[in-house]
């Protein structure tokens, strides 16, 4: 590795980097215990929702459709069940086990959060990751664990889903959103695994579409790189792409970026047998301090939404301006290979793929000839990139309208974040039709795009339980308020007697 970086001061790489073996019998026993615990605390409670009457026909209406069954969508569905909102449907375009990044493009070996982190269990101890791990490896195994393995986390999430009885329709994608009438009912076009399309109606929509669910992968703009260039296929990748690393064996690979995904993709290429992997970064040294760690206390995560706009803007523009450093485990993973070189202070000026490889232009006037390149450049937040809600994007309120034009120019990406309501709902700009504003208020953005408005409650694990609970309670509140008169009528009609007349009599005896 080239100066000024030195890995000598980093701790040794811990051994717990592979998925742990499964003990099906132990997990079945724990699942039985967890279901009993859920019953003891009355989860889910009795359904209280009234059938929807806004439609003019007899077609069924969902109270909530949750689009996305990764970590955030699954936990949101669980939180809704805890609130007694059970007329829901959860969909995910991916096959079972491929929801979210854990089994696909997340290429780290372990999670970056500490192993004590909770969230998907929503406070039920027997549903926690620790309970799941200890059931198979005992208390000593838990104590020996360094960090949670990525594949362990994926399998744990699936176990929670099955144990809590959360039904997911896999292979079903949300294609478009529209609304009916006054906007109180959403029409959602879905596409199934066989290509067939159906339109379902729902009163509320949770958009839990993942890290790119409020934007798209960030592709650098280079003069010689054009989207759709046939020479780029199989040679130019984003870290979120499906990459056949085995095909990179014996090849020369260049990776652009200084963050976790850049190092994890470099590590994957090295472990697949790449002959040479060079990681390029424009920074003269790797970032050192993860500022977001100071924003992960329960007080911060619960209280951030209550701050005024100026304080919210100050906090996250500061955090976003400080790039998150790669975990030391990821750096050590690459440094273990002699074929790895870190080239700091070396940005790319151009990327030119051709039939034989890729030429990367460097600032010293030279170039690097490579067989393939990978952009570890993260994701943009820009709702204009989301085709599902395309008819609404021009009317969606963003943070650019709540700060000065100078601040919006200084921080263009935070300015593109949607300006959400207290229940994660999208908001209109105030200049559109009333029915469109009503429909927007029924779309809840539960992914990274919520960060500027709510903090890291819908993407980072530490805030997940707080975010999912806030989301579910907001939906339950709004659905109840909308049906308040009907609930009043049900209250008046309630005639269940508490006492039933008996043959005995207590009190003064009647005269003979």
mmCIF file with all atom_site columns, N, CA and C in Angstrom, residues 453-498:
data_model
loop_
_atom_site.group_PDB
_atom_site.id
_atom_site.type_symbol
_atom_site.label_atom_id
_atom_site.label_alt_id
_atom_site.label_comp_id
_atom_site.label_asym_id
_atom_site.label_entity_id
_atom_site.label_seq_id
_atom_site.pdbx_PDB_ins_code
_atom_site.Cartn_x
_atom_site.Cartn_y
_atom_site.Cartn_z
_atom_site.occupancy
_atom_site.B_iso_or_equiv
_atom_site.pdbx_formal_charge
_atom_site.auth_seq_id
_atom_site.auth_comp_id
_atom_site.auth_asym_id
_atom_site.auth_atom_id
_atom_site.pdbx_PDB_model_num
ATOM 1   N N  . UNK A 1 453 ? -35.176 14.564 6.929  1.00 0.00 ? 453 UNK A N  1
ATOM 2   C CA . UNK A 1 453 ? -36.363 14.953 7.693  1.00 0.00 ? 453 UNK A CA 1
ATOM 3   C C  . UNK A 1 453 ? -36.474 14.236 9.028  1.00 0.00 ? 453 UNK A C  1
ATOM 4   N N  . UNK A 1 454 ? -36.012 12.980 9.090  1.00 0.00 ? 454 UNK A N  1
ATOM 5   C CA . UNK A 1 454 ? -36.223 12.168 10.294 1.00 0.00 ? 454 UNK A CA 1
ATOM 6   C C  . UNK A 1 454 ? -34.942 11.645 10.918 1.00 0.00 ? 454 UNK A C  1
ATOM 7   N N  . UNK A 1 455 ? -33.796 11.844 10.314 1.00 0.00 ? 455 UNK A N  1
ATOM 8   C CA . UNK A 1 455 ? -32.592 11.179 10.771 1.00 0.00 ? 455 UNK A CA 1
ATOM 9   C C  . UNK A 1 455 ? -32.497 9.794  10.159 1.00 0.00 ? 455 UNK A C  1
ATOM 10  N N  . UNK A 1 456 ? -31.491 9.048  10.568 1.00 0.00 ? 456 UNK A N  1
ATOM 11  C CA . UNK A 1 456 ? -31.210 7.742  9.949  1.00 0.00 ? 456 UNK A CA 1
ATOM 12  C C  . UNK A 1 456 ? -32.096 6.658  10.567 1.00 0.00 ? 456 UNK A C  1
ATOM 13  N N  . UNK A 1 457 ? -33.390 6.753  10.290 1.00 0.00 ? 457 UNK A N  1
ATOM 14  C CA . UNK A 1 457 ? -34.361 5.808  10.849 1.00 0.00 ? 457 UNK A CA 1
ATOM 15  C C  . UNK A 1 457 ? -34.806 4.760  9.845  1.00 0.00 ? 457 UNK A C  1
ATOM 16  N N  . UNK A 1 458 ? -34.428 4.863  8.604  1.00 0.00 ? 458 UNK A N  1
ATOM 17  C CA . UNK A 1 458 ? -34.966 3.972  7.573  1.00 0.00 ? 458 UNK A CA 1
ATOM 18  C C  . UNK A 1 458 ? -33.856 3.524  6.636  1.00 0.00 ? 458 UNK A C  1
ATOM 19  N N  . UNK A 1 459 ? -32.872 2.867  7.200  1.00 0.00 ? 459 UNK A N  1
ATOM 20  C CA . UNK A 1 459 ? -31.760 2.387  6.401  1.00 0.00 ? 459 UNK A CA 1
ATOM 21  C C  . UNK A 1 459 ? -30.648 1.876  7.286  1.00 0.00 ? 459 UNK A C  1
ATOM 22  N N  . UNK A 1 460 ? -30.272 2.673  8.282  1.00 0.00 ? 460 UNK A N  1
ATOM 23  C CA . UNK A 1 460 ? -29.267 2.245  9.239  1.00 0.00 ? 460 UNK A CA 1
ATOM 24  C C  . UNK A 1 460 ? -29.942 1.462  10.362 1.00 0.00 ? 460 UNK A C  1
ATOM 25  N N  . UNK A 1 461 ? -29.346 0.360  10.770 1.00 0.00 ? 461 UNK A N  1
ATOM 26  C CA . UNK A 1 461 ? -29.995 -0.554 11.715 1.00 0.00 ? 461 UNK A CA 1
ATOM 27  C C  . UNK A 1 461 ? -30.299 0.096  13.065 1.00 0.00 ? 461 UNK A C  1
ATOM 28  N N  . UNK A 1 462 ? -29.410 0.914  13.656 1.00 0.00 ? 462 UNK A N  1
ATOM 29  C CA . UNK A 1 462 ? -29.705 1.431  15.003 1.00 0.00 ? 462 UNK A CA 1
ATOM 30  C C  . UNK A 1 462 ? -31.018 2.189  15.124 1.00 0.00 ? 462 UNK A C  1
ATOM 31  N N  . UNK A 1 463 ? -31.457 2.865  14.076 1.00 0.00 ? 463 UNK A N  1
ATOM 32  C CA . UNK A 1 463 ? -32.689 3.641  14.162 1.00 0.00 ? 463 UNK A CA 1
ATOM 33  C C  . UNK A 1 463 ? -33.912 2.928  13.632 1.00 0.00 ? 463 UNK A C  1
ATOM 34  N N  . UNK A 1 464 ? -33.768 1.680  13.214 1.00 0.00 ? 464 UNK A N  1
ATOM 35  C CA . UNK A 1 464 ? -34.841 1.000  12.500 1.00 0.00 ? 464 UNK A CA 1
ATOM 36  C C  . UNK A 1 464 ? -36.102 0.837  13.340 1.00 0.00 ? 464 UNK A C  1
ATOM 37  N N  . UNK A 1 465 ? -35.974 0.375  14.582 1.00 0.00 ? 465 UNK A N  1
ATOM 38  C CA . UNK A 1 465 ? -37.160 0.146  15.412 1.00 0.00 ? 465 UNK A CA 1
ATOM 39  C C  . UNK A 1 465 ? -37.892 1.447  15.694 1.00 0.00 ? 465 UNK A C  1
ATOM 40  N N  . UNK A 1 466 ? -37.138 2.508  15.964 1.00 0.00 ? 466 UNK A N  1
ATOM 41  C CA . UNK A 1 466 ? -37.767 3.804  16.209 1.00 0.00 ? 466 UNK A CA 1
ATOM 42  C C  . UNK A 1 466 ? -38.507 4.269  14.965 1.00 0.00 ? 466 UNK A C  1
ATOM 43  N N  . UNK A 1 467 ? -37.871 4.127  13.799 1.00 0.00 ? 467 UNK A N  1
ATOM 44  C CA . UNK A 1 467 ? -38.504 4.571  12.558 1.00 0.00 ? 467 UNK A CA 1
ATOM 45  C C  . UNK A 1 467 ? -39.734 3.760  12.209 1.00 0.00 ? 467 UNK A C  1
ATOM 46  N N  . UNK A 1 468 ? -39.650 2.431  12.287 1.00 0.00 ? 468 UNK A N  1
ATOM 47  C CA . UNK A 1 468 ? -40.788 1.589  11.925 1.00 0.00 ? 468 UNK A CA 1
ATOM 48  C C  . UNK A 1 468 ? -41.962 1.819  12.858 1.00 0.00 ? 468 UNK A C  1
ATOM 49  N N  . UNK A 1 469 ? -41.681 2.004  14.134 1.00 0.00 ? 469 UNK A N  1
ATOM 50  C CA . UNK A 1 469 ? -42.755 2.268  15.095 1.00 0.00 ? 469 UNK A CA 1
ATOM 51  C C  . UNK A 1 469 ? -43.410 3.611  14.815 1.00 0.00 ? 469 UNK A C  1
ATOM 52  N N  . UNK A 1 470 ? -42.597 4.633  14.542 1.00 0.00 ? 470 UNK A N  1
ATOM 53  C CA . UNK A 1 470 ? -43.155 5.954  14.225 1.00 0.00 ? 470 UNK A CA 1
ATOM 54  C C  . UNK A 1 470 ? -44.018 5.879  12.965 1.00 0.00 ? 470 UNK A C  1
ATOM 55  N N  . UNK A 1 471 ? -43.532 5.184  11.965 1.00 0.00 ? 471 UNK A N  1
ATOM 56  C CA . UNK A 1 471 ? -44.286 5.041  10.716 1.00 0.00 ? 471 UNK A CA 1
ATOM 57  C C  . UNK A 1 471 ? -45.619 4.357  10.959 1.00 0.00 ? 471 UNK A C  1
ATOM 58  N N  . UNK A 1 472 ? -45.601 3.218  11.647 1.00 0.00 ? 472 UNK A N  1
ATOM 59  C CA . UNK A 1 472 ? -46.822 2.447  11.855 1.00 0.00 ? 472 UNK A CA 1
ATOM 60  C C  . UNK A 1 472 ? -47.828 3.219  12.697 1.00 0.00 ? 472 UNK A C  1
ATOM 61  N N  . UNK A 1 473 ? -47.357 3.897  13.725 1.00 0.00 ? 473 UNK A N  1
ATOM 62  C CA . UNK A 1 473 ? -48.280 4.656  14.566 1.00 0.00 ? 473 UNK A CA 1
ATOM 63  C C  . UNK A 1 473 ? -48.885 5.833  13.805 1.00 0.00 ? 473 UNK A C  1
ATOM 64  N N  . UNK A 1 474 ? -48.114 6.449  12.914 1.00 0.00 ? 474 UNK A N  1
ATOM 65  C CA . UNK A 1 474 ? -48.653 7.551  12.111 1.00 0.00 ? 474 UNK A CA 1
ATOM 66  C C  . UNK A 1 474 ? -49.730 7.046  11.152 1.00 0.00 ? 474 UNK A C  1
ATOM 67  N N  . UNK A 1 475 ? -49.481 5.892  10.537 1.00 0.00 ? 475 UNK A N  1
ATOM 68  C CA . UNK A 1 475 ? -50.468 5.326  9.624  1.00 0.00 ? 475 UNK A CA 1
ATOM 69  C C  . UNK A 1 475 ? -51.740 4.963  10.385 1.00 0.00 ? 475 UNK A C  1
ATOM 70  N N  . UNK A 1 476 ? -51.591 4.306  11.548 1.00 0.00 ? 476 UNK A N  1
ATOM 71  C CA . UNK A 1 476 ? -52.765 3.938  12.342 1.00 0.00 ? 476 UNK A CA 1
ATOM 72  C C  . UNK A 1 476 ? -53.550 5.181  12.755 1.00 0.00 ? 476 UNK A C  1
ATOM 73  N N  . UNK A 1 477 ? -52.849 6.215  13.180 1.00 0.00 ? 477 UNK A N  1
ATOM 74  C CA . UNK A 1 477 ? -53.522 7.460  13.570 1.00 0.00 ? 477 UNK A CA 1
ATOM 75  C C  . UNK A 1 477 ? -54.294 8.054  12.401 1.00 0.00 ? 477 UNK A C  1
ATOM 76  N N  . UNK A 1 478 ? -53.656 8.153  11.251 1.00 0.00 ? 478 UNK A N  1
ATOM 77  C CA . UNK A 1 478 ? -54.318 8.789  10.110 1.00 0.00 ? 478 UNK A CA 1
ATOM 78  C C  . UNK A 1 478 ? -55.505 7.977  9.613  1.00 0.00 ? 478 UNK A C  1
ATOM 79  N N  . UNK A 1 479 ? -55.386 6.659  9.611  1.00 0.00 ? 479 UNK A N  1
ATOM 80  C CA . UNK A 1 479 ? -56.514 5.832  9.193  1.00 0.00 ? 479 UNK A CA 1
ATOM 81  C C  . UNK A 1 479 ? -57.676 5.973  10.162 1.00 0.00 ? 479 UNK A C  1
ATOM 82  N N  . UNK A 1 480 ? -57.386 6.055  11.455 1.00 0.00 ? 480 UNK A N  1
ATOM 83  C CA . UNK A 1 480 ? -58.465 6.224  12.429 1.00 0.00 ? 480 UNK A CA 1
ATOM 84  C C  . UNK A 1 480 ? -59.141 7.582  12.259 1.00 0.00 ? 480 UNK A C  1
ATOM 85  N N  . UNK A 1 481 ? -58.342 8.639  12.147 1.00 0.00 ? 481 UNK A N  1
ATOM 86  C CA . UNK A 1 481 ? -58.915 9.979  12.012 1.00 0.00 ? 481 UNK A CA 1
ATOM 87  C C  . UNK A 1 481 ? -59.780 10.065 10.768 1.00 0.00 ? 481 UNK A C  1
ATOM 88  N N  . UNK A 1 482 ? -59.334 9.456  9.696  1.00 0.00 ? 482 UNK A N  1
ATOM 89  C CA . UNK A 1 482 ? -60.112 9.487  8.454  1.00 0.00 ? 482 UNK A CA 1
ATOM 90  C C  . UNK A 1 482 ? -61.480 8.829  8.631  1.00 0.00 ? 482 UNK A C  1
ATOM 91  N N  . UNK A 1 483 ? -61.535 7.798  9.460  1.00 0.00 ? 483 UNK A N  1
ATOM 92  C CA . UNK A 1 483 ? -62.782 7.073  9.685  1.00 0.00 ? 483 UNK A CA 1
ATOM 93  C C  . UNK A 1 483 ? -63.432 7.453  11.011 1.00 0.00 ? 483 UNK A C  1
ATOM 94  N N  . UNK A 1 484 ? -63.109 8.640  11.546 1.00 0.00 ? 484 UNK A N  1
ATOM 95  C CA . UNK A 1 484 ? -63.554 8.992  12.898 1.00 0.00 ? 484 UNK A CA 1
ATOM 96  C C  . UNK A 1 484 ? -65.071 8.915  13.043 1.00 0.00 ? 484 UNK A C  1
ATOM 97  N N  . UNK A 1 485 ? -65.815 9.401  12.070 1.00 0.00 ? 485 UNK A N  1
ATOM 98  C CA . UNK A 1 485 ? -67.271 9.375  12.192 1.00 0.00 ? 485 UNK A CA 1
ATOM 99  C C  . UNK A 1 485 ? -67.808 7.954  12.177 1.00 0.00 ? 485 UNK A C  1
ATOM 100 N N  . UNK A 1 486 ? -67.191 7.093  11.415 1.00 0.00 ? 486 UNK A N  1
ATOM 101 C CA . UNK A 1 486 ? -67.626 5.695  11.385 1.00 0.00 ? 486 UNK A CA 1
ATOM 102 C C  . UNK A 1 486 ? -67.278 4.989  12.694 1.00 0.00 ? 486 UNK A C  1
ATOM 103 N N  . UNK A 1 487 ? -66.137 5.337  13.278 1.00 0.00 ? 487 UNK A N  1
ATOM 104 C CA . UNK A 1 487 ? -65.816 4.774  14.583 1.00 0.00 ? 487 UNK A CA 1
ATOM 105 C C  . UNK A 1 487 ? -66.776 5.305  15.659 1.00 0.00 ? 487 UNK A C  1
ATOM 106 N N  . UNK A 1 488 ? -67.207 6.546  15.520 1.00 0.00 ? 488 UNK A N  1
ATOM 107 C CA . UNK A 1 488 ? -68.204 7.110  16.440 1.00 0.00 ? 488 UNK A CA 1
ATOM 108 C C  . UNK A 1 488 ? -69.519 6.346  16.337 1.00 0.00 ? 488 UNK A C  1
ATOM 109 N N  . UNK A 1 489 ? -69.897 6.031  15.105 1.00 0.00 ? 489 UNK A N  1
ATOM 110 C CA . UNK A 1 489 ? -71.128 5.259  14.924 1.00 0.00 ? 489 UNK A CA 1
ATOM 111 C C  . UNK A 1 489 ? -70.989 3.860  15.536 1.00 0.00 ? 489 UNK A C  1
ATOM 112 N N  . UNK A 1 490 ? -69.822 3.252  15.389 1.00 0.00 ? 490 UNK A N  1
ATOM 113 C CA . UNK A 1 490 ? -69.616 1.929  15.981 1.00 0.00 ? 490 UNK A CA 1
ATOM 114 C C  . UNK A 1 490 ? -69.644 2.016  17.504 1.00 0.00 ? 490 UNK A C  1
ATOM 115 N N  . UNK A 1 491 ? -69.079 3.106  18.038 1.00 0.00 ? 491 UNK A N  1
ATOM 116 C CA . UNK A 1 491 ? -69.115 3.296  19.482 1.00 0.00 ? 491 UNK A CA 1
ATOM 117 C C  . UNK A 1 491 ? -70.554 3.391  19.986 1.00 0.00 ? 491 UNK A C  1
ATOM 118 N N  . UNK A 1 492 ? -71.371 4.145  19.268 1.00 0.00 ? 492 UNK A N  1
ATOM 119 C CA . UNK A 1 492 ? -72.764 4.292  19.688 1.00 0.00 ? 492 UNK A CA 1
ATOM 120 C C  . UNK A 1 492 ? -73.531 2.979  19.586 1.00 0.00 ? 492 UNK A C  1
ATOM 121 N N  . UNK A 1 493 ? -73.152 2.158  18.590 1.00 0.00 ? 493 UNK A N  1
ATOM 122 C CA . UNK A 1 493 ? -73.869 0.898  18.381 1.00 0.00 ? 493 UNK A CA 1
ATOM 123 C C  . UNK A 1 493 ? -73.418 -0.207 19.324 1.00 0.00 ? 493 UNK A C  1
ATOM 124 N N  . UNK A 1 494 ? -72.345 0.055  20.072 1.00 0.00 ? 494 UNK A N  1
ATOM 125 C CA . UNK A 1 494 ? -71.808 -0.985 20.963 1.00 0.00 ? 494 UNK A CA 1
ATOM 126 C C  . UNK A 1 494 ? -72.785 -1.253 22.101 1.00 0.00 ? 494 UNK A C  1
ATOM 127 N N  . UNK A 1 495 ? -73.290 -2.478 22.199 1.00 0.00 ? 495 UNK A N  1
ATOM 128 C CA . UNK A 1 495 ? -74.289 -2.825 23.205 1.00 0.00 ? 495 UNK A CA 1
ATOM 129 C C  . UNK A 1 495 ? -73.945 -4.118 23.932 1.00 0.00 ? 495 UNK A C  1
ATOM 130 N N  . UNK A 1 496 ? -72.690 -4.438 24.032 1.00 0.00 ? 496 UNK A N  1
ATOM 131 C CA . UNK A 1 496 ? -72.305 -5.677 24.714 1.00 0.00 ? 496 UNK A CA 1
ATOM 132 C C  . UNK A 1 496 ? -72.470 -5.504 26.224 1.00 0.00 ? 496 UNK A C  1
ATOM 133 N N  . UNK A 1 497 ? -73.361 -6.256 26.836 1.00 0.00 ? 497 UNK A N  1
ATOM 134 C CA . UNK A 1 497 ? -73.592 -6.085 28.284 1.00 0.00 ? 497 UNK A CA 1
ATOM 135 C C  . UNK A 1 497 ? -72.442 -6.651 29.104 1.00 0.00 ? 497 UNK A C  1
ATOM 136 N N  . UNK A 1 498 ? -72.121 -5.976 30.178 1.00 0.00 ? 498 UNK A N  1
ATOM 137 C CA . UNK A 1 498 ? -71.105 -6.460 31.096 1.00 0.00 ? 498 UNK A CA 1
ATOM 138 C C  . UNK A 1 498 ? -71.716 -7.368 32.164 1.00 0.00 ? 498 UNK A C  1
#
